[in-house]
CSV table of C-alpha atoms in Angstrom, one decimal:
chain,number,residue,atom,x,y,z
L,1,MET,CA,14.7,8.6,-61.0
L,2,SER,CA,13.9,5.5,-59.2
L,3,GLY,CA,13.3,4.9,-55.6
L,4,ASN,CA,14.1,1.3,-55.5
L,5,ASP,CA,16.8,0.4,-57.9
L,6,LYS,CA,17.8,-3.3,-57.6
L,7,GLY,CA,20.3,-4.9,-59.8
L,8,SER,CA,20.1,-8.4,-61.0
L,9,PRO,CA,21.7,-11.0,-58.7
L,10,GLY,CA,25.5,-11.0,-58.8
L,11,THR,CA,25.5,-7.8,-61.0
L,12,PRO,CA,27.1,-4.8,-59.4
L,13,ARG,CA,25.5,-1.4,-59.8
L,14,ASP,CA,27.2,1.2,-61.9
L,15,PRO,CA,27.7,4.1,-59.6
L,16,TYR,CA,27.9,6.5,-62.5
L,17,PHE,CA,24.1,6.5,-63.2
L,18,ASP,CA,23.3,7.0,-59.5
L,19,ASN,CA,25.7,10.0,-59.5
L,20,VAL,CA,24.0,11.3,-62.6
L,21,LYS,CA,20.6,11.1,-61.1
L,22,PHE,CA,21.5,12.7,-57.8
L,23,LEU,CA,23.4,15.6,-59.3
L,24,ALA,CA,20.6,16.2,-61.8
L,25,VAL,CA,17.9,16.2,-59.1
L,26,VAL,CA,20.0,18.6,-57.0
L,27,LEU,CA,19.9,21.0,-60.0
L,28,VAL,CA,16.1,20.7,-60.1
L,29,ALA,CA,16.0,21.7,-56.4
L,30,CYS,CA,18.4,24.6,-57.0
L,31,GLY,CA,16.4,25.8,-60.0
L,32,HIS,CA,13.2,25.9,-58.0
L,33,ALA,CA,14.9,27.5,-55.0
L,34,TRP,CA,16.3,30.3,-57.3
L,35,GLU,CA,13.0,31.3,-58.8
L,36,PRO,CA,12.1,34.0,-56.3
L,37,LEU,CA,15.6,35.5,-56.7
L,38,VAL,CA,15.8,35.6,-60.5
L,39,ASP,CA,14.2,39.0,-61.1
L,40,GLY,CA,16.6,40.7,-58.6
L,41,SER,CA,19.9,39.4,-59.9
L,42,ARG,CA,21.1,39.0,-63.4
L,43,ALA,CA,23.8,36.5,-62.3
L,44,VAL,CA,21.1,34.3,-60.6
L,45,ALA,CA,19.0,34.6,-63.8
L,46,ALA,CA,21.9,33.4,-65.9
L,47,ALA,CA,22.5,30.4,-63.6
L,48,TYR,CA,18.8,29.6,-63.6
L,49,GLU,CA,18.5,29.7,-67.4
L,50,THR,CA,21.7,27.6,-67.8
L,51,VAL,CA,20.2,24.9,-65.6
L,52,TYR,CA,16.8,25.0,-67.2
L,53,ALA,CA,18.4,24.8,-70.7
L,54,PHE,CA,19.4,21.2,-70.1
L,55,HIS,CA,18.4,19.5,-66.8
L,56,MET,CA,14.9,18.6,-67.9
L,57,PRO,CA,16.1,17.3,-71.3
L,58,LEU,CA,18.8,15.3,-69.4
L,59,PHE,CA,16.2,13.6,-67.1
L,60,VAL,CA,14.0,12.8,-70.1
L,61,LEU,CA,17.0,11.4,-72.0
L,62,VAL,CA,18.1,9.2,-69.1
L,63,SER,CA,14.5,8.1,-68.6
L,64,GLY,CA,14.3,7.0,-72.2
L,65,TYR,CA,17.6,5.1,-71.9
L,66,PHE,CA,16.3,3.1,-69.0
L,67,SER,CA,12.9,2.5,-70.7
L,68,ARG,CA,14.3,0.2,-73.3
L,69,GLY,CA,12.8,-2.9,-71.6
L,70,GLN,CA,9.2,-1.6,-71.9
L,71,ASP,CA,7.7,-4.4,-74.0
L,72,GLY,CA,4.1,-4.3,-73.0
L,73,SER,CA,4.4,-7.4,-70.8
L,74,PRO,CA,2.2,-7.8,-67.7
L,75,ARG,CA,5.2,-7.2,-65.4
L,76,ARG,CA,6.0,-3.9,-67.2
L,77,ALA,CA,2.3,-2.9,-67.1
L,78,ARG,CA,2.3,-3.4,-63.3
L,79,GLY,CA,5.4,-1.3,-63.0
L,80,LEU,CA,3.7,1.6,-64.9
L,81,ILE,CA,0.8,1.4,-62.5
L,82,THR,CA,2.7,1.1,-59.2
L,83,GLY,CA,5.7,3.2,-60.2
L,84,LEU,CA,3.9,6.1,-62.0
L,85,ALA,CA,0.1,6.1,-62.0
L,86,VAL,CA,-0.4,5.5,-58.3
L,87,PRO,CA,2.3,7.9,-57.1
L,88,TYR,CA,0.7,10.5,-59.5
L,89,LEU,CA,-2.7,10.1,-57.9
L,90,VAL,CA,-1.2,10.2,-54.4
L,91,PHE,CA,1.0,13.3,-54.9
L,92,GLU,CA,-1.5,15.2,-57.1
L,93,THR,CA,-4.0,14.9,-54.2
L,94,ALA,CA,-1.4,15.8,-51.6
L,95,TYR,CA,-0.1,18.9,-53.4
L,96,THR,CA,-3.6,20.1,-54.2
L,97,LEU,CA,-4.5,19.9,-50.5
L,98,PHE,CA,-1.2,21.5,-49.5
L,99,GLY,CA,-1.8,24.4,-51.9
L,100,ARG,CA,-5.2,25.0,-50.4
L,101,HIS,CA,-4.0,24.9,-46.8
L,102,ALA,CA,-0.6,26.6,-47.0
L,103,GLY,CA,-1.1,29.0,-49.8
L,104,ASP,CA,-3.9,31.1,-51.2
L,105,ASN,CA,-4.7,28.8,-54.0
L,106,ALA,CA,-8.2,27.2,-54.1
L,107,SER,CA,-8.0,25.7,-57.6
L,108,PRO,CA,-10.1,22.5,-57.9
L,109,PHE,CA,-8.6,19.1,-57.9
L,110,SER,CA,-8.1,17.9,-61.5
L,111,LEU,CA,-6.2,14.9,-62.8
L,112,LEU,CA,-5.9,16.6,-66.1
L,113,ASP,CA,-4.0,19.6,-64.7
L,114,PRO,CA,-0.9,18.3,-62.9
L,115,TRP,CA,0.3,20.3,-59.9
L,116,GLY,CA,3.9,21.4,-60.2
L,117,VAL,CA,6.3,18.5,-60.1
L,118,THR,CA,3.7,15.7,-60.7
L,119,TRP,CA,3.5,16.4,-64.4
L,120,PHE,CA,6.7,14.4,-65.1
L,121,LEU,CA,5.1,11.2,-63.7
L,122,LEU,CA,2.2,11.7,-66.2
L,123,ALA,CA,4.5,12.4,-69.0
L,124,LEU,CA,6.7,9.4,-68.3
L,125,PHE,CA,3.6,7.2,-68.2
L,126,VAL,CA,2.7,8.4,-71.7
L,127,TRP,CA,6.2,8.1,-73.1
L,128,ARG,CA,6.6,4.5,-71.9
L,129,LEU,CA,3.3,3.5,-73.3
L,130,SER,CA,4.6,4.7,-76.7
L,131,VAL,CA,7.8,2.7,-76.6
L,132,PRO,CA,6.6,-0.1,-79.0
L,133,LEU,CA,5.8,2.6,-81.6
L,134,TRP,CA,9.3,4.2,-81.5
L,135,THR,CA,11.1,0.9,-81.5
L,136,ALA,CA,9.2,-0.2,-84.6
L,137,LEU,CA,10.2,2.9,-86.6
L,138,ARG,CA,13.3,2.9,-88.8
L,139,HIS,CA,14.2,6.5,-88.0
L,140,PRO,CA,12.4,7.4,-84.8
L,141,LEU,CA,14.3,10.5,-83.8
L,142,PRO,CA,13.4,12.6,-86.9
L,143,VAL,CA,9.8,11.6,-86.5
L,144,ALA,CA,9.9,12.7,-82.8
L,145,LEU,CA,11.5,16.0,-83.7
L,146,ALA,CA,8.8,16.6,-86.3
L,147,VAL,CA,6.1,15.9,-83.7
L,148,ALA,CA,7.7,18.3,-81.3
L,149,ALA,CA,8.0,21.0,-83.9
L,150,LEU,CA,4.4,20.7,-84.9
L,151,ALA,CA,3.3,20.8,-81.3
L,152,THR,CA,5.3,24.0,-80.8
L,153,ALA,CA,3.5,25.6,-83.7
L,154,THR,CA,0.1,24.4,-82.6
L,155,PRO,CA,-1.5,26.5,-79.8
L,156,GLY,CA,-4.7,24.5,-80.0
L,157,ILE,CA,-3.2,21.5,-78.2
L,158,GLY,CA,-4.0,23.1,-74.9
L,159,ASN,CA,-2.6,22.4,-71.4
L,160,ASP,CA,-4.6,19.3,-70.5
L,161,LEU,CA,-2.3,16.5,-69.3
L,162,GLU,CA,0.6,18.9,-70.0
L,163,LEU,CA,0.4,17.6,-73.6
L,164,GLN,CA,2.5,20.5,-75.0
L,165,ARG,CA,5.4,19.6,-72.7
L,166,VAL,CA,5.0,15.9,-73.3
L,167,LEU,CA,5.3,16.4,-77.1
L,168,GLN,CA,8.0,19.0,-77.0
L,169,LEU,CA,10.3,16.9,-74.8
L,170,LEU,CA,9.5,13.7,-76.7
L,171,PRO,CA,12.7,13.8,-78.8
L,172,PHE,CA,14.9,13.5,-75.8
L,173,PHE,CA,13.0,10.4,-74.6
L,174,VAL,CA,13.2,8.8,-78.0
L,175,LEU,CA,17.0,9.6,-78.3
L,176,GLY,CA,17.6,8.0,-74.9
L,177,LEU,CA,15.4,5.0,-75.9
L,178,THR,CA,17.4,4.4,-79.1
L,179,CYS,CA,20.8,5.3,-77.8
L,180,ALA,CA,23.4,2.6,-77.6
L,181,PRO,CA,25.6,2.4,-74.5
L,182,GLU,CA,28.8,3.2,-76.4
L,183,PRO,CA,28.2,7.0,-76.6
L,184,LEU,CA,27.8,7.2,-72.8
L,185,ARG,CA,31.0,5.3,-72.4
L,186,LEU,CA,32.8,7.8,-74.7
L,187,LEU,CA,31.5,10.7,-72.6
L,188,ARG,CA,33.2,9.2,-69.5
L,189,ARG,CA,36.7,9.4,-71.1
L,190,ARG,CA,39.2,12.1,-70.2
L,191,GLU,CA,39.1,13.6,-73.7
L,192,ALA,CA,35.4,14.2,-73.4
L,193,ARG,CA,35.8,16.0,-70.1
L,194,ILE,CA,38.4,18.3,-71.7
L,195,LEU,CA,36.0,19.1,-74.5
L,196,ALA,CA,33.1,19.6,-72.2
L,197,ALA,CA,34.8,22.1,-69.9
L,198,PRO,CA,34.6,25.1,-72.3
L,199,VAL,CA,30.9,24.3,-72.9
L,200,LEU,CA,30.0,24.4,-69.2
L,201,LEU,CA,32.0,27.6,-68.7
L,202,ALA,CA,30.6,29.4,-71.7
L,203,ALA,CA,27.0,28.5,-71.1
L,204,PRO,CA,26.4,30.8,-68.1
L,205,VAL,CA,28.3,33.6,-69.7
L,206,ALA,CA,26.1,33.3,-72.8
L,207,ALA,CA,23.0,33.2,-70.6
L,208,TYR,CA,24.2,36.3,-68.8
L,209,LEU,CA,24.8,38.3,-72.0
L,210,LEU,CA,21.8,37.0,-74.0
L,211,GLY,CA,19.3,36.7,-71.1
L,212,PRO,CA,17.9,40.2,-71.3
L,213,HIS,CA,17.2,39.7,-75.1
L,214,THR,CA,15.6,36.3,-75.0
L,215,ASP,CA,12.4,34.8,-73.5
L,216,ARG,CA,13.1,32.1,-71.0
L,217,ARG,CA,9.7,30.5,-71.5
L,218,TRP,CA,11.2,28.7,-74.5
L,219,LEU,CA,13.1,26.6,-71.9
L,220,TYR,CA,10.0,25.4,-70.2
L,221,ARG,CA,8.6,23.8,-73.4
L,222,SER,CA,5.1,24.1,-72.0
L,223,THR,CA,3.5,26.5,-74.5
L,224,ALA,CA,3.2,27.0,-78.2
L,225,ALA,CA,5.3,29.7,-79.9
L,226,GLN,CA,2.2,31.8,-80.6
L,227,GLU,CA,1.3,31.9,-76.9
L,228,ILE,CA,4.6,33.6,-76.1
L,229,GLY,CA,4.4,36.1,-78.9
L,230,TYR,CA,6.2,34.3,-81.8
L,231,SER,CA,5.1,32.9,-85.1
L,232,GLY,CA,4.5,29.3,-85.8
L,233,THR,CA,7.4,29.3,-88.2
L,234,THR,CA,9.7,30.5,-85.4
L,235,GLY,CA,8.4,27.6,-83.3
L,236,LEU,CA,9.2,25.1,-86.1
L,237,LEU,CA,12.8,26.4,-86.4
L,238,ALA,CA,13.3,26.8,-82.6
L,239,VAL,CA,12.8,23.1,-81.9
L,240,PRO,CA,15.9,21.7,-83.6
L,241,VAL,CA,18.0,24.6,-82.3
L,242,LEU,CA,16.9,24.2,-78.7
L,243,PHE,CA,17.3,20.4,-79.1
L,244,CYS,CA,20.9,20.7,-80.1
L,245,CYS,CA,21.8,23.3,-77.4
L,246,SER,CA,20.2,21.2,-74.7
L,247,LEU,CA,21.8,18.0,-75.9
L,248,LEU,CA,25.3,19.7,-76.0
L,249,LEU,CA,24.9,20.9,-72.4
L,250,ALA,CA,23.6,17.6,-71.2
L,251,ALA,CA,26.5,15.8,-72.8
L,252,ALA,CA,29.0,18.2,-71.2
L,253,PHE,CA,27.3,17.6,-67.8
L,254,LEU,CA,27.5,13.9,-68.2
L,255,ALA,CA,31.1,14.1,-69.1
L,256,TRP,CA,32.0,15.6,-65.7
L,257,VAL,CA,29.9,13.3,-63.6
L,258,PRO,CA,32.2,11.1,-61.5
L,259,GLY,CA,32.1,7.4,-62.4
L,260,ARG,CA,33.3,6.1,-59.0
L,261,ARG,CA,31.3,5.4,-55.8
L,262,LEU,CA,31.3,8.4,-53.5
L,263,TRP,CA,29.6,9.1,-50.2
L,264,TRP,CA,26.5,10.5,-51.9
L,265,THR,CA,26.2,7.8,-54.6
L,266,VAL,CA,23.6,6.0,-52.5
L,267,LEU,CA,21.4,9.0,-52.6
L,268,GLY,CA,21.0,8.5,-56.3
L,269,THR,CA,18.8,5.5,-55.7
L,270,GLY,CA,16.3,7.7,-53.9
L,271,THR,CA,15.9,10.6,-56.4
L,272,LEU,CA,12.2,9.9,-57.1
L,273,TYR,CA,11.6,10.6,-53.4
L,274,GLY,CA,13.6,13.8,-53.4
L,275,TYR,CA,11.9,15.0,-56.6
L,276,LEU,CA,8.4,14.4,-55.5
L,277,LEU,CA,8.9,15.8,-51.9
L,278,HIS,CA,11.1,18.8,-52.5
L,279,ALA,CA,8.3,21.0,-53.8
L,280,PHE,CA,6.6,20.9,-50.4
L,281,ALA,CA,9.7,22.7,-49.1
L,282,THR,CA,10.3,25.1,-51.9
L,283,GLN,CA,6.7,26.1,-52.0
L,284,GLY,CA,6.4,26.2,-48.2
L,285,VAL,CA,9.2,28.7,-47.8
L,286,ARG,CA,7.6,30.9,-50.4
L,287,TYR,CA,4.2,30.7,-48.7
L,288,GLY,CA,5.9,31.5,-45.4
L,289,GLY,CA,7.7,34.6,-46.7
L,290,TRP,CA,11.2,33.3,-46.1
L,291,TYR,CA,12.5,35.1,-49.2
L,292,GLU,CA,11.5,38.5,-47.8
L,293,PRO,CA,14.7,39.3,-45.7
L,294,ALA,CA,16.9,41.9,-47.5
L,295,TRP,CA,20.1,40.0,-47.1
L,296,LEU,CA,18.9,37.4,-49.6
L,297,SER,CA,19.4,40.1,-52.2
L,298,THR,CA,23.1,40.3,-51.4
L,299,PRO,CA,25.7,37.9,-53.0
L,300,ALA,CA,25.5,35.7,-49.9
L,301,GLY,CA,21.8,35.1,-50.4
L,302,PRO,CA,21.9,33.0,-53.5
L,303,VAL,CA,24.8,31.0,-52.1
L,304,ALA,CA,22.9,30.2,-48.9
L,305,VAL,CA,19.8,29.3,-50.9
L,306,THR,CA,21.8,27.0,-53.1
L,307,LEU,CA,23.5,25.2,-50.2
L,308,ALA,CA,20.1,24.8,-48.4
L,309,ALA,CA,18.5,23.4,-51.6
L,310,ALA,CA,21.3,20.8,-52.0
L,311,ALA,CA,21.3,19.8,-48.4
L,312,GLY,CA,17.5,19.5,-48.4
L,313,MET,CA,17.6,17.3,-51.5
L,314,ALA,CA,20.2,15.1,-49.9
L,315,LEU,CA,18.0,14.6,-46.9
L,316,LEU,CA,14.9,13.8,-49.0
L,317,CYS,CA,16.9,11.2,-51.0
L,318,SER,CA,18.2,9.5,-47.9
L,319,PRO,CA,17.4,5.9,-46.9
L,320,PRO,CA,15.4,6.9,-43.7
L,321,VAL,CA,13.0,9.0,-45.8
L,322,ARG,CA,12.7,6.3,-48.4
L,323,ARG,CA,11.7,3.7,-45.7
L,324,ALA,CA,9.2,6.1,-44.2
L,325,LEU,CA,7.4,7.0,-47.4
L,326,ARG,CA,7.8,3.9,-49.5
L,327,TRP,CA,4.1,3.3,-49.2
L,328,ALA,CA,3.4,6.5,-51.2
L,329,VAL,CA,6.2,6.5,-53.7
L,330,GLU,CA,6.7,2.8,-54.3
L,331,PRO,CA,3.5,1.2,-53.1
L,332,ARG,CA,3.3,-2.6,-52.8
L,333,LEU,CA,0.1,-3.5,-54.6
L,334,ALA,CA,0.6,-7.2,-55.4
L,335,PRO,CA,-2.9,-8.2,-54.2
L,336,LEU,CA,-4.4,-6.1,-57.1
L,337,PHE,CA,-2.6,-8.1,-59.8
L,338,ARG,CA,-2.8,-11.6,-61.0
L,339,PRO,CA,0.2,-13.8,-60.1
L,340,ALA,CA,2.9,-14.0,-62.7
L,341,GLY,CA,2.2,-16.4,-65.4
L,342,SER,CA,-1.6,-16.6,-64.6
L,343,VAL,CA,-2.9,-14.1,-67.2
L,344,PRO,CA,-5.6,-16.0,-69.1
L,345,SER,CA,-5.2,-16.4,-72.8
L,346,ARG,CA,-7.7,-17.8,-75.3
L,347,ALA,CA,-6.4,-20.8,-77.1
L,348,PRO,CA,-6.5,-20.3,-80.9
L,349,ARG,CA,-9.0,-22.3,-82.8
L,350,SER,CA,-7.6,-24.9,-85.1
L,351,VAL,CA,-7.9,-24.3,-88.8
L,352,GLU,CA,-10.0,-27.5,-89.1
L,353,SER,CA,-12.6,-26.1,-86.7
L,354,ARG,CA,-12.9,-22.9,-88.8
L,355,GLY,CA,-13.5,-24.9,-92.0
L,356,LEU,CA,-10.1,-24.2,-93.5
L,357,ALA,CA,-7.6,-26.6,-95.0
L,358,PRO,CA,-4.5,-27.1,-92.9
L,359,MET,CA,-1.3,-25.4,-94.1
L,360,PRO,CA,1.4,-27.7,-95.5
L,361,ALA,CA,4.3,-28.4,-93.2
L,362,ARG,CA,7.3,-26.1,-93.6
L,363,ALA,CA,10.7,-25.8,-92.1
L,364,PRO,CA,10.8,-23.7,-88.9
L,365,PHE,CA,12.2,-20.3,-89.5
L,366,THR,CA,14.9,-18.6,-87.6
L,367,VAL,CA,15.6,-14.9,-87.2
L,368,VAL,CA,19.3,-14.5,-87.8
L,369,GLY,CA,21.1,-12.0,-85.6
L,370,CYS,CA,18.0,-11.1,-83.5
L,371,THR,CA,18.9,-10.1,-80.0
L,372,THR,CA,17.0,-8.5,-77.1
L,373,ALA,CA,20.1,-7.0,-75.5
L,374,GLY,CA,19.4,-3.6,-76.9
L,375,CYS,CA,15.9,-3.6,-75.5
L,376,THR,CA,16.7,-4.1,-71.8
L,377,SER,CA,17.8,-1.7,-69.2
L,378,PRO,CA,21.4,-1.7,-68.1
L,379,ALA,CA,22.0,-4.1,-65.2
L,380,GLY,CA,21.4,-2.7,-61.8
L,381,HIS,CA,18.9,0.1,-62.6
L,382,ARG,CA,15.3,0.6,-62.8
L,383,PRO,CA,14.1,3.4,-65.1
L,384,PRO,CA,14.6,6.8,-63.6
L,385,GLY,CA,11.8,9.1,-63.1
L,386,GLY,CA,11.7,13.4,-63.0
L,387,HIS,CA,10.6,17.1,-62.1
L,388,ASP,CA,8.7,20.3,-62.7
L,389,GLU,CA,10.8,22.5,-65.0
L,390,GLU,CA,8.5,25.5,-65.3
L,391,PRO,CA,8.0,27.9,-62.3
L,392,GLN,CA,5.8,25.9,-60.0
L,393,ARG,CA,2.1,26.6,-60.6
L,394,ARG,CA,-1.0,26.6,-58.4
């Protein structure tokens, strides 16, 4: 999710990725809006669990795909600060004050305990810092899966910095980071849509039938297996199973996202705004008792809630909202940084000054076949950002 996606000069944006981001963030809003209705309707619970099975992994995967240009350069470091760290501080403070004023929650302010949706900014900050590590490994995905499995079986990790969720979702980030563009192009073909249709139709049916016999806390990926009543061995085995299921649903979803420019494509450039702001609305209506009317328990209730969530998200992603709140989501902090190219560096001492004999001259070496094309984000997009996937806390 990015609030200010600018393509390179002369390079047109690919509307497909804007469509992906907007539809995915609408699913986030719907999931949060459905939470108060889940216990009263098995159908709503099935829809909720279907969405939660893949929409967070999808966002993390897409975030990894657009993080391939993270090379540790000063420009990228500035982006981490202005695009993730500062918005995290702003919205963590804002949501803490909002919870104290609008709700009955007086929990202390803590940067180590993210409030609701802000956890994703913190997680993405950590994942992007780790990019050089994953790009240096020969087989990064198996390593990331092993890390996630060990985290799932280790209750001692705790909840500080949402580290459990950061580690359990790590494989999706690494997969996106190391994924070539070709698989995404294949998903946009007609054959892929035909194969994806049964998957999308079967998922809610399976959730409806299996929901009463499963624990949806597995889908939040925020606790160890032992903390929800399972053994560590079960946690180790659950990670690859959940990874494959989530990846299958995410691929099926991507196959059905339109690739052409539509009236709502422009809203995909403002999904970070919608994501960070929508929890004020979803939490506000809960604090205000808007879910208490009896008609919300009828079939019309979930439909109305879904339409309201989608419309609200469209409004929050709109250009007027982006212009009004750019100072908070995409702050301009140029005075805090050195001008480009002015970072001081210490000149290396000559071998003579260190008392060493000079090396004999040798022919310059060339790296054959080396290219940076696979380490840059696709033209026209900044890395996308994300959302709170566990029922909102505090």
